[in-house]
mmCIF file of C-alpha atoms and ligand atoms in Angstrom:
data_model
loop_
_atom_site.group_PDB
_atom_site.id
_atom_site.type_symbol
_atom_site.label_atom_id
_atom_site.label_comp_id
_atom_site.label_asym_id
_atom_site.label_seq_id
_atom_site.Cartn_x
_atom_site.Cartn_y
_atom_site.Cartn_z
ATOM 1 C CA UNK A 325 30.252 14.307 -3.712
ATOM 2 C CA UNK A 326 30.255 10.747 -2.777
ATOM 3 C CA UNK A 327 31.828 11.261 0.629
ATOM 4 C CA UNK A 328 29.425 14.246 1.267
ATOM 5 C CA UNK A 329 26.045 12.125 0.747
ATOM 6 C CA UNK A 330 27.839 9.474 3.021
ATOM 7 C CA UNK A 331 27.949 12.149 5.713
ATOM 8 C CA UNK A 332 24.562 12.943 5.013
ATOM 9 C CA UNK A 333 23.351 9.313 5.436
ATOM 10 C CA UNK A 334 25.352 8.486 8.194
ATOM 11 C CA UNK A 335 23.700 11.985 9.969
ATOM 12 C CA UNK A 336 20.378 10.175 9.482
ATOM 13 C CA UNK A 337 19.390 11.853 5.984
ATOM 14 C CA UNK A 338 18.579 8.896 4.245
ATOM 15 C CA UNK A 339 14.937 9.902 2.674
ATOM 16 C CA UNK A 340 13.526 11.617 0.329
ATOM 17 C CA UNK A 341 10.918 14.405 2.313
ATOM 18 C CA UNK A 342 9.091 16.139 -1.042
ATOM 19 C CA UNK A 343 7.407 14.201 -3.596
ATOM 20 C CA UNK A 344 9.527 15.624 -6.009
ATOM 21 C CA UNK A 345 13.552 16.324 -5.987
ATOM 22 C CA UNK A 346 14.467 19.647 -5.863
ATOM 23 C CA UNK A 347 18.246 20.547 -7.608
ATOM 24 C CA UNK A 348 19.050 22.847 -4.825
ATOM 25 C CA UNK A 349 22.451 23.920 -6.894
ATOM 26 C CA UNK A 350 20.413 24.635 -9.879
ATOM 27 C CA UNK A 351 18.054 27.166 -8.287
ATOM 28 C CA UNK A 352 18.199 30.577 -8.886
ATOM 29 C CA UNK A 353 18.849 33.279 -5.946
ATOM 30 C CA UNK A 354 15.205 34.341 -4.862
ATOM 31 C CA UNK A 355 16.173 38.084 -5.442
ATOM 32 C CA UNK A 356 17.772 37.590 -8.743
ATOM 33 C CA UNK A 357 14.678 35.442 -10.499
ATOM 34 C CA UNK A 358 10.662 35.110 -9.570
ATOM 35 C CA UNK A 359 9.594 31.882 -7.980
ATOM 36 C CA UNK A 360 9.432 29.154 -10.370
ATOM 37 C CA UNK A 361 6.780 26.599 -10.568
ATOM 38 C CA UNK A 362 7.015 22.841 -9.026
ATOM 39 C CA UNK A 363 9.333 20.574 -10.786
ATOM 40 C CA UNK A 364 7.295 18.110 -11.204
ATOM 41 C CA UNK A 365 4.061 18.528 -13.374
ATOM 42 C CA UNK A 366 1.438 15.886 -14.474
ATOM 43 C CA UNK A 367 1.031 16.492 -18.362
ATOM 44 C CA UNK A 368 -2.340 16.419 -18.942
ATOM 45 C CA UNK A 369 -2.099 15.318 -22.208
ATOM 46 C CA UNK A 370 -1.388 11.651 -20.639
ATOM 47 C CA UNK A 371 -4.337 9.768 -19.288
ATOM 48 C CA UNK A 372 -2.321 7.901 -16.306
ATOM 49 C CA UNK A 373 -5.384 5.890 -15.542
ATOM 50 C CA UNK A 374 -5.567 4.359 -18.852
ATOM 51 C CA UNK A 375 -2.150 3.946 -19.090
ATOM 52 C CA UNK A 376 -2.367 1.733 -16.103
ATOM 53 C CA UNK A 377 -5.058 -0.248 -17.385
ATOM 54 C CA UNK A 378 -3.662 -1.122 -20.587
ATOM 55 C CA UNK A 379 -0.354 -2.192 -18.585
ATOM 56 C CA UNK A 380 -2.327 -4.039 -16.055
ATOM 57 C CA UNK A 381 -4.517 -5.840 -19.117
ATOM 58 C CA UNK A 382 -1.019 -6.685 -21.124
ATOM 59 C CA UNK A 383 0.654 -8.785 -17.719
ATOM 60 C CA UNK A 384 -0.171 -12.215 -18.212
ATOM 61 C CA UNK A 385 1.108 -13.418 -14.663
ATOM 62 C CA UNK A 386 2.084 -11.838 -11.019
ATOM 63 C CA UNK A 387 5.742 -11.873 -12.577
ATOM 64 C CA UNK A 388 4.736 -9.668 -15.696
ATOM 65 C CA UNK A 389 1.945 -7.417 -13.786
ATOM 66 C CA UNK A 390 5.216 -6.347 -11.409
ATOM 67 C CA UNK A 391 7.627 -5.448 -14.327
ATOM 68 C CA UNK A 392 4.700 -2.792 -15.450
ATOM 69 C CA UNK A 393 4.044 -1.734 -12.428
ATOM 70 C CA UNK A 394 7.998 -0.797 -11.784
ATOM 71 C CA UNK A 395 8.042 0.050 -15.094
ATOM 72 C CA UNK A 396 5.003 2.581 -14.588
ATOM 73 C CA UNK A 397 5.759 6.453 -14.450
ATOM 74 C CA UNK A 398 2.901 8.465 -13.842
ATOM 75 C CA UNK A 399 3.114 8.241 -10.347
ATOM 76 C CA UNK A 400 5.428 10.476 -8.369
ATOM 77 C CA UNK A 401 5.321 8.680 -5.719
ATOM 78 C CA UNK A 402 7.930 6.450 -7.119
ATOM 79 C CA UNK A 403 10.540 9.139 -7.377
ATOM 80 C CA UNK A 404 10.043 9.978 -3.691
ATOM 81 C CA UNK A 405 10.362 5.770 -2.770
ATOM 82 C CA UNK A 406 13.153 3.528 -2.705
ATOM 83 C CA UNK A 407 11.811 0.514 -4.717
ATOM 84 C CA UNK A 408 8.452 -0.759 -5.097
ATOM 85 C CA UNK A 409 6.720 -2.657 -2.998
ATOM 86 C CA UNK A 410 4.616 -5.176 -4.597
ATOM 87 C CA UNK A 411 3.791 -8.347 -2.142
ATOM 88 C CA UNK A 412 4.426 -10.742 0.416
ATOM 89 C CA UNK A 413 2.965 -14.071 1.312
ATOM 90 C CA UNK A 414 1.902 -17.030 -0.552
ATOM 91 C CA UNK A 415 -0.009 -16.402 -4.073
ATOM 92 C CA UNK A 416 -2.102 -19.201 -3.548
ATOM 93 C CA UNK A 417 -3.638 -17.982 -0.224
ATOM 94 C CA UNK A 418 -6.857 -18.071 -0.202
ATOM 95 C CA UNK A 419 -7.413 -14.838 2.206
ATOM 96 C CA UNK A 420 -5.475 -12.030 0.678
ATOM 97 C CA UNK A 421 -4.753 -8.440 2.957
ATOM 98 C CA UNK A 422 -4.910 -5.110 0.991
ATOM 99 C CA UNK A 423 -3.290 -2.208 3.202
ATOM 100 C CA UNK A 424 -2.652 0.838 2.256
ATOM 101 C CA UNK A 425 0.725 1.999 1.628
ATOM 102 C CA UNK A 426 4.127 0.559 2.507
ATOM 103 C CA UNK A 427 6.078 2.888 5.287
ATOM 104 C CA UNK A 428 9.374 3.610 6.123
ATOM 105 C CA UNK A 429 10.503 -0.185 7.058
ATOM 106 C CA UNK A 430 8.586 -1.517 3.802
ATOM 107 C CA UNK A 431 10.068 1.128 1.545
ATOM 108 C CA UNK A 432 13.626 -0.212 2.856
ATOM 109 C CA UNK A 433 13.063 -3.504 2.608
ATOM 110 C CA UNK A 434 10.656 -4.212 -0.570
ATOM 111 C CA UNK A 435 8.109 -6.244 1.566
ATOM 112 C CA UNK A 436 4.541 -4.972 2.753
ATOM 113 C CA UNK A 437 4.136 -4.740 6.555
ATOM 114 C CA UNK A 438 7.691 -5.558 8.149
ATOM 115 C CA UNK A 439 7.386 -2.632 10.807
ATOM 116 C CA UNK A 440 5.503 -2.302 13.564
ATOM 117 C CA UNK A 441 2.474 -2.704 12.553
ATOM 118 C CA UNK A 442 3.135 -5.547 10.461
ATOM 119 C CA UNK A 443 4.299 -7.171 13.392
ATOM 120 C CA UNK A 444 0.638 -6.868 15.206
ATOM 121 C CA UNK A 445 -0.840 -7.791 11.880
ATOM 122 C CA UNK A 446 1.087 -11.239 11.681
ATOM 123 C CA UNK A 447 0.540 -11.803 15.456
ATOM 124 C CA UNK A 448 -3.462 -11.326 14.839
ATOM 125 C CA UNK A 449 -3.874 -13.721 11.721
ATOM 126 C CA UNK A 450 -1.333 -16.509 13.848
ATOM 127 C CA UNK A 451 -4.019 -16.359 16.303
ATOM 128 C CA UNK A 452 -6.797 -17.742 13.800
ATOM 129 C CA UNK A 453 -4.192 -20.373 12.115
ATOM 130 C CA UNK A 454 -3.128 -17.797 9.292
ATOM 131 C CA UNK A 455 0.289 -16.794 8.031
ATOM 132 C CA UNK A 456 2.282 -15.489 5.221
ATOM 133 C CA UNK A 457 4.918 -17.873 5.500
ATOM 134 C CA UNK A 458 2.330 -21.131 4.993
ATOM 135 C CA UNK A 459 3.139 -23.288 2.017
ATOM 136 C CA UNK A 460 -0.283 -24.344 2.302
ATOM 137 C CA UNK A 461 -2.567 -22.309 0.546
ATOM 138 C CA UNK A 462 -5.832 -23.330 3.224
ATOM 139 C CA UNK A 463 -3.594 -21.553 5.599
ATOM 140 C CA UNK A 464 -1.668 -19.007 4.420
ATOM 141 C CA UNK A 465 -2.217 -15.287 3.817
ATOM 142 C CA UNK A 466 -0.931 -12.898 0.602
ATOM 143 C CA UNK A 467 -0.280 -9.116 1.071
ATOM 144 C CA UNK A 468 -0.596 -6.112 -1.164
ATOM 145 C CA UNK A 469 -1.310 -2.536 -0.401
ATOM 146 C CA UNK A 470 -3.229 -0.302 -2.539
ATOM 147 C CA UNK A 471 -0.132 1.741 -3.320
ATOM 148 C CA UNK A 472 3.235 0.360 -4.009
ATOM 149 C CA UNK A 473 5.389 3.371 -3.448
ATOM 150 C CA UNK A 474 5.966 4.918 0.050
ATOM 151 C CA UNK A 475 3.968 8.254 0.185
ATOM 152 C CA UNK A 476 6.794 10.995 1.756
ATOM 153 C CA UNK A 477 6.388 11.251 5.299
ATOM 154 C CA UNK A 478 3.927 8.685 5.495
ATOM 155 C CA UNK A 479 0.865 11.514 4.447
ATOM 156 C CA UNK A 480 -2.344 9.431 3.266
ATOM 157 C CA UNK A 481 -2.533 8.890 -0.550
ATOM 158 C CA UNK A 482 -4.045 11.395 -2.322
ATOM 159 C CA UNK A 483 -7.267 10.229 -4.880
ATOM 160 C CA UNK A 484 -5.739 10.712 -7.981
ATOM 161 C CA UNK A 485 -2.741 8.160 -6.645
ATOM 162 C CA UNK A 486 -4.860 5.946 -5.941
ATOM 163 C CA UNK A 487 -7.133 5.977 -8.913
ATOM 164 C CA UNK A 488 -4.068 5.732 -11.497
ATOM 165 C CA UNK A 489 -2.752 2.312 -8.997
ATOM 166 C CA UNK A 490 -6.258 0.977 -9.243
ATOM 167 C CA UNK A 491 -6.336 -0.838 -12.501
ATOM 168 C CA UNK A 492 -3.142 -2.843 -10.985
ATOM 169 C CA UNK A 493 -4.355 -3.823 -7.867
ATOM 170 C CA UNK A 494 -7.652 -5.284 -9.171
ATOM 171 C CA UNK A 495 -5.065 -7.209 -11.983
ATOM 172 C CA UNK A 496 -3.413 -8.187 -8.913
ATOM 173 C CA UNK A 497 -6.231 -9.764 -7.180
ATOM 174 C CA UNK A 498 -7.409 -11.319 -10.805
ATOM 175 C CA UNK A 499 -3.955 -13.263 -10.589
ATOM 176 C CA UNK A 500 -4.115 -14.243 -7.062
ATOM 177 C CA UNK A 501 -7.898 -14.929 -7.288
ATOM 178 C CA UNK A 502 -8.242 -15.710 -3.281
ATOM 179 C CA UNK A 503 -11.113 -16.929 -1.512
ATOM 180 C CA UNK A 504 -11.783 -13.825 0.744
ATOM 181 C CA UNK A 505 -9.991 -10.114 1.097
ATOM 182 C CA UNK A 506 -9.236 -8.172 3.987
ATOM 183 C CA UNK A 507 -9.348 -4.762 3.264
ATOM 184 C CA UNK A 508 -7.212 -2.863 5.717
ATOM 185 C CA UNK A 509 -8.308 0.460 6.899
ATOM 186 C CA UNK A 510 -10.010 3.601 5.225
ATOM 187 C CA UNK A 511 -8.191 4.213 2.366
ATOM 188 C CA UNK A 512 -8.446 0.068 1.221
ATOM 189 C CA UNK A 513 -12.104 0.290 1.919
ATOM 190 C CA UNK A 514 -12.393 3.710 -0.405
ATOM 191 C CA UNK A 515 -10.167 1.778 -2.803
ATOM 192 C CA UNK A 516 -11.897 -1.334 -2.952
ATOM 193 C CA UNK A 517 -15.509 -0.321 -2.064
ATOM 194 C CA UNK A 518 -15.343 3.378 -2.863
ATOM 195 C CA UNK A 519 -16.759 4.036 0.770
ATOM 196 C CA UNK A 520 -14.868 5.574 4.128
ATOM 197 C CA UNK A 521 -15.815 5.219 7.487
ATOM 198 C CA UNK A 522 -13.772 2.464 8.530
ATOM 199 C CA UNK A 523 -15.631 2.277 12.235
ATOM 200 C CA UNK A 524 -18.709 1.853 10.831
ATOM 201 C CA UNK A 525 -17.558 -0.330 8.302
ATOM 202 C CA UNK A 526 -15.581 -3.150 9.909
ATOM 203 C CA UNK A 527 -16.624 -6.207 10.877
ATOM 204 C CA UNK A 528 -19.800 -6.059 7.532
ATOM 205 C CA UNK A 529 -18.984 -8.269 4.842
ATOM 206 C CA UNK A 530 -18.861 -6.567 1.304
ATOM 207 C CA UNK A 531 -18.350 -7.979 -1.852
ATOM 208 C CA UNK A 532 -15.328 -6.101 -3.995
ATOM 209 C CA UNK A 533 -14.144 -7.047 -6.979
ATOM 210 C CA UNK A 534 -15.920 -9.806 -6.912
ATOM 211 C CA UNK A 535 -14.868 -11.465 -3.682
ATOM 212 C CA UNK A 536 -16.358 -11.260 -0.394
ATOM 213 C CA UNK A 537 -14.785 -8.894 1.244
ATOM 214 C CA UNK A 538 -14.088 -7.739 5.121
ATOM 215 C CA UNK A 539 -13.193 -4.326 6.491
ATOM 216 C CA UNK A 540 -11.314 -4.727 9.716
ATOM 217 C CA UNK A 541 -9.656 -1.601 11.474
ATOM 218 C CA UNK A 542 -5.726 -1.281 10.306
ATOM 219 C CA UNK A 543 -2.902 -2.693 12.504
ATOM 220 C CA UNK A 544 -1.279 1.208 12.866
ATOM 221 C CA UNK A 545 -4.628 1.982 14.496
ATOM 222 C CA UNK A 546 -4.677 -0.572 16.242
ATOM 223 C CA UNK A 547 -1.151 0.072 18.208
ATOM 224 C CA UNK A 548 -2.661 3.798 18.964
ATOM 225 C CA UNK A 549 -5.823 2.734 19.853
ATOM 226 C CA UNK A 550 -5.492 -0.991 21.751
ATOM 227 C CA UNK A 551 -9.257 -0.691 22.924
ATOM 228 C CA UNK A 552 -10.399 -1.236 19.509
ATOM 229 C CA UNK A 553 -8.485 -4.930 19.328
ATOM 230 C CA UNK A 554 -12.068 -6.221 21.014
ATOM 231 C CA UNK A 555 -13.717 -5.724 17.801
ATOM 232 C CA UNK A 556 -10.908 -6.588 15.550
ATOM 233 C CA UNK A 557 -10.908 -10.605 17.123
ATOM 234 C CA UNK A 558 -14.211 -10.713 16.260
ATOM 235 C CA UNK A 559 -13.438 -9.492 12.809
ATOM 236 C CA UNK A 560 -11.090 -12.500 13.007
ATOM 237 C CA UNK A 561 -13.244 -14.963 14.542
ATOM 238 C CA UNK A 562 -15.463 -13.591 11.403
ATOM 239 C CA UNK A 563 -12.995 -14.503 9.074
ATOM 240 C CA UNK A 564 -12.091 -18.188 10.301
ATOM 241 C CA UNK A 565 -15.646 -18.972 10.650
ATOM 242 C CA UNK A 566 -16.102 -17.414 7.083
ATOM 243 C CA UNK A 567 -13.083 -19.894 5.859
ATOM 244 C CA UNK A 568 -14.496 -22.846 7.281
ATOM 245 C CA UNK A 569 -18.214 -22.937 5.746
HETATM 246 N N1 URA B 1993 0.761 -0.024 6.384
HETATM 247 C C1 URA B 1993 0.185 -0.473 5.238
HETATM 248 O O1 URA B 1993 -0.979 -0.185 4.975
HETATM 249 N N2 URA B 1993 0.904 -1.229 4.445
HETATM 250 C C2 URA B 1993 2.165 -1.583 4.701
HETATM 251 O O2 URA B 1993 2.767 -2.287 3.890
HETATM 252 C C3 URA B 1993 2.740 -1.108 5.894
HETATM 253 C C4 URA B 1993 2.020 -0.328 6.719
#
């Protein structure tokens, strides 16, 4: 068995494609038995979205609100991911960058936004004296995503995954309590400010959560759609002057 999955990864299947796993050698020939239903089913018994927020209420630091979150199982997404993805950056930042949901390279490595576009991203906050690595907290930048699993094949989170991740991420920014938040893309803006339309949105400061907050365009859009980087400096130039009064 072990030397057949080897094969497998070494032909390139290395990741889960369904939200759910499906025990191929357990199924039932279709002629011999009627199609059986999905695996996986919520029980609707459990409220997930309470069950977040009492394990978001009980952390008492970044270090304990991480344990619940791996420690959460309502979401499927988690059975789909490698590992959870929970931050990057310095925790006393005082800008911190919500995305939306860690991708292949993130799910692999545990970090948010080491591929591509995380690349761009770090290359656009350098440019206005920002970066995750800072030790200093005036200049340095923390990173979460709305979602800490890797949805399968990248597909955009669906409401109710977001809704049950919620009550952590707001716990999350109540820890890190920065100055300002970048809210990366559509699905951070519906997230944090419960509205979509990131082109209209961008560049208008909103307050969520309590903290002012700016919706710029997301990096991934940004490497399919290079025009658009006009209005994303100013978002930055936004941001910096934002910083300094
Ligand atoms: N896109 C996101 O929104 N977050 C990541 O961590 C990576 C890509």
């Amino acid at each position: 068995m072990k030397a057949a999955l080897e094969w497998q990864i070494a032909c390139g299947a290395d990741e889960s494609i369904l939200d759910a796993p499906i025990d191929r050698t357990a199924l039932p020939k279709p002629e011999e038995q009627p199609r059986q239903a999905p695996v996986l089913e919520a029980d609707p018994d459990i409220d997930a979205v309470a069950v977040a927020r009492n394990a978001a209420a009980a952390a008492i630091d970044l270090a304990t609100l991480r344990a619940a979150m791996e420690s959460y199982e309502h979401c499927d997404l988690k059975r789909g991911a490698k590992q959870l993805v929970f931050s990057d950056g310095n925790a006393g930042a005082r800008v911190m960058i919500i995305g939306e949901a860690p991708g292949r390279d993130e799910d692999i490595e545990g970090r948010p936004f080491v591929g591509r576009a995380g690349q761009l991203l770090d290359l656009m906050f350098s440019h206005i004296g920002l970066s995750r690595t800072e030790s200093d907290g005036k200049n340095a930048l923390y990173i979460a995503n709305v979602l800490p699993w890797r949805p399968p094949q990248n597909r955009d989170p669906k409401p109710e995954e977001m809704k049950m991740m919620l009550p952590f991420l707001e716990r999350h920014v109540e820890f890190v309590d920065p100055d300002l938040i970048v809210a990366m893309g559509n699905h951070a803006c519906l997230a944090l400010l419960g509205q979509r339309g990131i082109t209209r949105l961008r560049g208008k400061w909103k307050k969520a959560l309590g903290k002012p907050t700016l919706p710029m365009f997301h990096p991934a859009y940004l490497l399919r759609t290079p025009e658009a980087k006009r209005e994303t400096w100013a978002d930055l130039l936004s941001l910096k002057e934002r910083l300094g009064a």
